[in-house]
Coordinates of C-alpha atoms in Angstrom, one line a residue:
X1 CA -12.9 -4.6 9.6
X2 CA -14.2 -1.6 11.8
X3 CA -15.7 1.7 10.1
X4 CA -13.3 4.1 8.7
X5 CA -13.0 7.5 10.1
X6 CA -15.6 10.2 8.9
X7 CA -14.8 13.6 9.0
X8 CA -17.2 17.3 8.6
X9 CA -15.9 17.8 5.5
X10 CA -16.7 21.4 5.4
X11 CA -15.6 22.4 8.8
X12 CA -12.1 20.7 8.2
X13 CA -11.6 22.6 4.6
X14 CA -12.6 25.7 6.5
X15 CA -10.0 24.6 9.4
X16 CA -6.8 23.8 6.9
X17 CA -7.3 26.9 4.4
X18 CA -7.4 29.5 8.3
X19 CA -4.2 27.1 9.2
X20 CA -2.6 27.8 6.0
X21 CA -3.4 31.5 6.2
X22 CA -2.2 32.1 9.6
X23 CA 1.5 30.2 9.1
X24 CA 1.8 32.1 5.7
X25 CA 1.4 35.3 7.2
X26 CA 3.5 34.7 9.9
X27 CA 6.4 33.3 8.2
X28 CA 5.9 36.4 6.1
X29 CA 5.8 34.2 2.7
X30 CA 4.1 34.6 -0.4
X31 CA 1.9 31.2 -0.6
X32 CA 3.0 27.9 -1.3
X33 CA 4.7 25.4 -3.9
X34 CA 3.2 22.2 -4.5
X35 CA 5.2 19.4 -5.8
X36 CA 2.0 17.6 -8.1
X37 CA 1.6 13.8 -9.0
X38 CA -1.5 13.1 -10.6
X39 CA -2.8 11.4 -6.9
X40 CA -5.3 12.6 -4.3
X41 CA -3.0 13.9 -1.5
X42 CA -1.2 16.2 -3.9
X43 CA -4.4 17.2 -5.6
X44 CA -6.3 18.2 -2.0
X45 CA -3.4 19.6 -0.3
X46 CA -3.0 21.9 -3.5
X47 CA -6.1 23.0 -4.0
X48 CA -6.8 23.7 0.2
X49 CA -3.6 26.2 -0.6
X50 CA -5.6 27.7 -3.4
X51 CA -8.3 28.5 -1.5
X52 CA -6.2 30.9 1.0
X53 CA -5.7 33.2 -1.9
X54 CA -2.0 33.5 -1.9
X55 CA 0.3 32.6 -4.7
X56 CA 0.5 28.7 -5.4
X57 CA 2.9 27.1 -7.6
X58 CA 1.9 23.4 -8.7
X59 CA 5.2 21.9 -10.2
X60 CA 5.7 19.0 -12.4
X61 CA 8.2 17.3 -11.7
X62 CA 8.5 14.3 -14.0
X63 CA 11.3 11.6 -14.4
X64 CA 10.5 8.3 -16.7
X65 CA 6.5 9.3 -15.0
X66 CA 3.9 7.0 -16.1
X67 CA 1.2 8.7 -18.8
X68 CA -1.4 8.3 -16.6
X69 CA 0.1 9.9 -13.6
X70 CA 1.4 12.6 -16.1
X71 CA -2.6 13.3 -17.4
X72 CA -4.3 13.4 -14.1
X73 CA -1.6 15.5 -13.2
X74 CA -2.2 18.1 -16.0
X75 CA -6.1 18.0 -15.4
X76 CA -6.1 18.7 -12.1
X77 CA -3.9 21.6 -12.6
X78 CA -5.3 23.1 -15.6
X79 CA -9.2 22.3 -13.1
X80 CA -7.5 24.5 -10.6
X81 CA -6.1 27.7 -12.8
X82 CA -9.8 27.1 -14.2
X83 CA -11.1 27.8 -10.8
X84 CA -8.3 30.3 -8.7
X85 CA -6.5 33.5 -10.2
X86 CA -3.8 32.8 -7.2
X87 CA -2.6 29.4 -9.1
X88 CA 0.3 29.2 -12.0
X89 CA 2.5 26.1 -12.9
X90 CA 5.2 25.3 -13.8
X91 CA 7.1 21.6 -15.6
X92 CA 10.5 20.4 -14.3
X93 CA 11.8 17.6 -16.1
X94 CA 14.1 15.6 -13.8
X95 CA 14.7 12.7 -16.2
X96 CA 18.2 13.8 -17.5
X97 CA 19.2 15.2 -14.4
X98 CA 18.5 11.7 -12.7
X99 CA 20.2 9.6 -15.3
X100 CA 23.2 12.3 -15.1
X101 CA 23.1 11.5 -11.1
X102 CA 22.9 7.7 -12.3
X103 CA 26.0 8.0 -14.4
X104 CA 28.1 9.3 -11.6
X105 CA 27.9 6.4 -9.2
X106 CA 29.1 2.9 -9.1
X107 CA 25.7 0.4 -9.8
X108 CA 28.4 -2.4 -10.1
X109 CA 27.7 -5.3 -7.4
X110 CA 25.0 -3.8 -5.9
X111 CA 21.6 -6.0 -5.4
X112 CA 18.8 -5.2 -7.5
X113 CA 16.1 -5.0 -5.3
X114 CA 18.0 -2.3 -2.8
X115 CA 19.4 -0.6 -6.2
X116 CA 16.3 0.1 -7.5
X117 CA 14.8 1.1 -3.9
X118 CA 17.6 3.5 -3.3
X119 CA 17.2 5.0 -7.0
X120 CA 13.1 5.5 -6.2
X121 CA 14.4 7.1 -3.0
X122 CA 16.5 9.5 -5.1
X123 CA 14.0 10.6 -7.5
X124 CA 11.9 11.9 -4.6
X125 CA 14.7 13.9 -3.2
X126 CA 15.6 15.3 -6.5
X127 CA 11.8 16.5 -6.6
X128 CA 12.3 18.0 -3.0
X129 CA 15.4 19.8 -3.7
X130 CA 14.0 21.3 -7.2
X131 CA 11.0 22.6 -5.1
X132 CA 13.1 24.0 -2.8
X133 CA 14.9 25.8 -5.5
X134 CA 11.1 27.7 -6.4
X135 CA 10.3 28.5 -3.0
X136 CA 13.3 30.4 -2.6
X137 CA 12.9 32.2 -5.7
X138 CA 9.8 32.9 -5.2
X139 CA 9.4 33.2 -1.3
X140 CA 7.7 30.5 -0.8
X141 CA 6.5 27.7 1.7
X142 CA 7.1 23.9 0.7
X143 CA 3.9 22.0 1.0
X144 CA 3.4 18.6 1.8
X145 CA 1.1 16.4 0.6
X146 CA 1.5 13.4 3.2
X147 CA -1.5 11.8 5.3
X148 CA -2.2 11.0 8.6
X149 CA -1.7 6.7 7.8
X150 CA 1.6 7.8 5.5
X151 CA 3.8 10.3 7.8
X152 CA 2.9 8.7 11.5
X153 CA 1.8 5.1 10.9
X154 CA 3.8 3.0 8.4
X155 CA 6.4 5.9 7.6
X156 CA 5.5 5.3 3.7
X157 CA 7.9 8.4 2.2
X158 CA 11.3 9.3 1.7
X159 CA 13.3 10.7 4.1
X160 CA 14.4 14.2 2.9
X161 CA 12.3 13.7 -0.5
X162 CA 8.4 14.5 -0.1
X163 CA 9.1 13.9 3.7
X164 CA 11.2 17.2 3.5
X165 CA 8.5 20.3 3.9
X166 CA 7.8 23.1 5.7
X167 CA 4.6 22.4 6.8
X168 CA 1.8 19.3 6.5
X169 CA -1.5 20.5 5.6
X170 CA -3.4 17.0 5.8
X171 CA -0.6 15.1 7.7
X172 CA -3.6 14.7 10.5
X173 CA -5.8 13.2 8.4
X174 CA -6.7 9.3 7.4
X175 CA -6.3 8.4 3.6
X176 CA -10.0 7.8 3.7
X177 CA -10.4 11.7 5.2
X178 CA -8.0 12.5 2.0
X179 CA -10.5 10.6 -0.2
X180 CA -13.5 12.4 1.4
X181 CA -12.4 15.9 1.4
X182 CA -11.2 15.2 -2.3
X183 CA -14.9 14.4 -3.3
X184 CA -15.9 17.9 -1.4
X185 CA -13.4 19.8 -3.4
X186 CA -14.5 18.1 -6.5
X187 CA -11.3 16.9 -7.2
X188 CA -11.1 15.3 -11.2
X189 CA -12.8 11.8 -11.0
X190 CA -9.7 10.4 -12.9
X191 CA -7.6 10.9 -9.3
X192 CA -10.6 10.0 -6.9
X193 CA -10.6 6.4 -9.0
X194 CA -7.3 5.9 -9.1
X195 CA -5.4 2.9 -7.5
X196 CA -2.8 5.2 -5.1
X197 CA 0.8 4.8 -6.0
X198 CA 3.9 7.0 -5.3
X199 CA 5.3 6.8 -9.0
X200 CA 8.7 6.4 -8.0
X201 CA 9.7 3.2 -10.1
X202 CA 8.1 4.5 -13.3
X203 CA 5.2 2.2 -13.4
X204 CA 1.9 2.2 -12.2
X205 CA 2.8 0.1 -9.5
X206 CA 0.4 0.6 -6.6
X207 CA 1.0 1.4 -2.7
X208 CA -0.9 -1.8 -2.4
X209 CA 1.3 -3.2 -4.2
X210 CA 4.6 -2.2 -2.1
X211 CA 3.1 -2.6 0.9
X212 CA 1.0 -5.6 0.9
X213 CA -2.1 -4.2 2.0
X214 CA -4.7 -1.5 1.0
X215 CA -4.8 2.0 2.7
X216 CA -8.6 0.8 4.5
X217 CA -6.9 -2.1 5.9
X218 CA -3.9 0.1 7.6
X219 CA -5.9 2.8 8.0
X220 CA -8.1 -0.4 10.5
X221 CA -4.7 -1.2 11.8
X222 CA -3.8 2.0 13.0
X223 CA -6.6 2.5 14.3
X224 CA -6.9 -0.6 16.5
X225 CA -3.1 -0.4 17.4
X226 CA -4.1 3.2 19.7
X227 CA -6.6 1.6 20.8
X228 CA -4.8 -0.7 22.2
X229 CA -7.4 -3.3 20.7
X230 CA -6.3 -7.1 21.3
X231 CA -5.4 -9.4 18.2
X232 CA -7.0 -12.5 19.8
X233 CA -10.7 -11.8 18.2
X234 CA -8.7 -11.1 14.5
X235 CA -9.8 -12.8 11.8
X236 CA -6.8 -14.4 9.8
X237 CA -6.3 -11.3 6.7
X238 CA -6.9 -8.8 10.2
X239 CA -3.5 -10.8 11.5
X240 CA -1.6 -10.4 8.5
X241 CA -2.6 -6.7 8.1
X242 CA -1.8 -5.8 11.8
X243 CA 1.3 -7.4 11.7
X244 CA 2.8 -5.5 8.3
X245 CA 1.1 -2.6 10.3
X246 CA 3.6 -3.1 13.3
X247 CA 6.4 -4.1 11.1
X248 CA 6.1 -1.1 9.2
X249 CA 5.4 1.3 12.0
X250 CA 9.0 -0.4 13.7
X251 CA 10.9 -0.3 11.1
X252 CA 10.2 3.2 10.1
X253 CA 10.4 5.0 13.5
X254 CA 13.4 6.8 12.4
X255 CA 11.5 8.4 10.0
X256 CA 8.7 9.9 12.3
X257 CA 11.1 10.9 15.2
X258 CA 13.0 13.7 15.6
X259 CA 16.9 13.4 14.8
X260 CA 18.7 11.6 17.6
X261 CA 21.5 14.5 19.1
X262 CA 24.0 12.7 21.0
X263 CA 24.3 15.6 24.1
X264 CA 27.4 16.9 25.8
X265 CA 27.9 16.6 29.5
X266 CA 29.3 19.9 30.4
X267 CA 29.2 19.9 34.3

């Protein structure tokens, strides 16, 4: 498969923390809250809002989390208040609140695949609404953590959970850009190495895993798909990938448009 993207690491960490400056101060906020999960998005796009100098709030946000996902999580905060005055924390433990929401609905006759999809789904918007709760106390802007590959190629978050933010720091950048500014920023090694994973089924199951291919390989998909580059010189795995690639990017176009508005004729 082609080259991935390279970036100037420098000049883009440079661009993002000026970005982030400018819409703070003209939303007239106080900085930023950072929902943090022990991966590289979450880890970049936090510490790109530290270096604007305005209050950021990393919050925990655990429910049934893996340990591993909990530790990186913790080191990469406690690297960060290490490093910036401007950075405090704060743990939220969702776990009884979501088996509470559990409790209240009927699970009866429901098929277990699309049950425990919908319940992953639920976690995340849980998360989104607790760190809505701190940026209003706090006057806050939501952050999100989402790439480039993520929010506008195979739509891989949840609707109104981490896909509900106020603004996208690294939403224009591939996964590999992620990776790359990551290793600038000096990022723990434990979440540069990790296998990526959304932690929503309280496993260590990776994106890989769910989506039956590895961030290069869509990242390559992408890629060729607005290029407009033909499939007949793919080699068989390049099929495959390109086709979960289109699949993905079909199927999850309700995601990445804006909410249909059925208009009025007044004339």
């Amino acid at each position: 498969m082609t080259k991935k993207s390279t970036i100037q690491v420098e000049e883009v960490n440079d661009h993002i923390v000026n970005w982030l400056k400018d819409y703070a101060k003209n939303a007239n906020v106080n900085g930023f809250v950072i929902g943090i999960s022990g991966g590289i998005d979450s880890a970049v796009t936090s510490t790109l809002c530290a270096q604007t100098g305005l209050k950021v709030l990393c919050v925990e946000m655990p429910i049934h989390q893996h340990a591993s996902h909990v530790s990186r999580g913790k080191e990469h905060i406690k690297q960060l208040q290490d490093k910036f005055t401007n950075v405090s924390s704060v743990e939220a433990d969702l776990t009884a609140s979501f088996e509470t929401f559990k409790k209240a609905l009927p699970t009866e006759q429901i098929e277990e695949t699309k049950l425990n999809l919908t319940l992953a789904n639920t976690r995340a918007r849980l998360r989104m609404t607790t760190l809505y709760y701190f940026a209003g106390i706090h006057g806050l802007l939501v952050a999100g953590t989402g790439n480039k590959v993520e929010d506008f190629g195979v739509g891989f978050y949840t609707k109104y959970g981490d896909g509900g933010v106020d603004l996208s720091p690294i939403a224009d950048l591939m996964k590999s850009e992620v990776f790359a500014l990551g290793a600038y920023l000096k990022v723990p090694q434990s979440i540069l190495v990790a296998q990526p994973s959304d932690g929503l089924f309280g496993d260590d199951k990776s994106d890989e895993d769910q989506l039956g291919a590895s961030y290069d390989e869509l990242e390559w998909a992408m890629i060729s798909d607005e290029k407009g580059v033909s499939v007949d010189g793919f080699s068989e795995r390049e099929k495959v990938v390109f086709s979960i690639y289109k699949k993905l990017n079909k199927v999850n176009q309700h995601k990445m448009n804006p909410i249909p508005v059925c208009f009025i004729n007044r004339n």
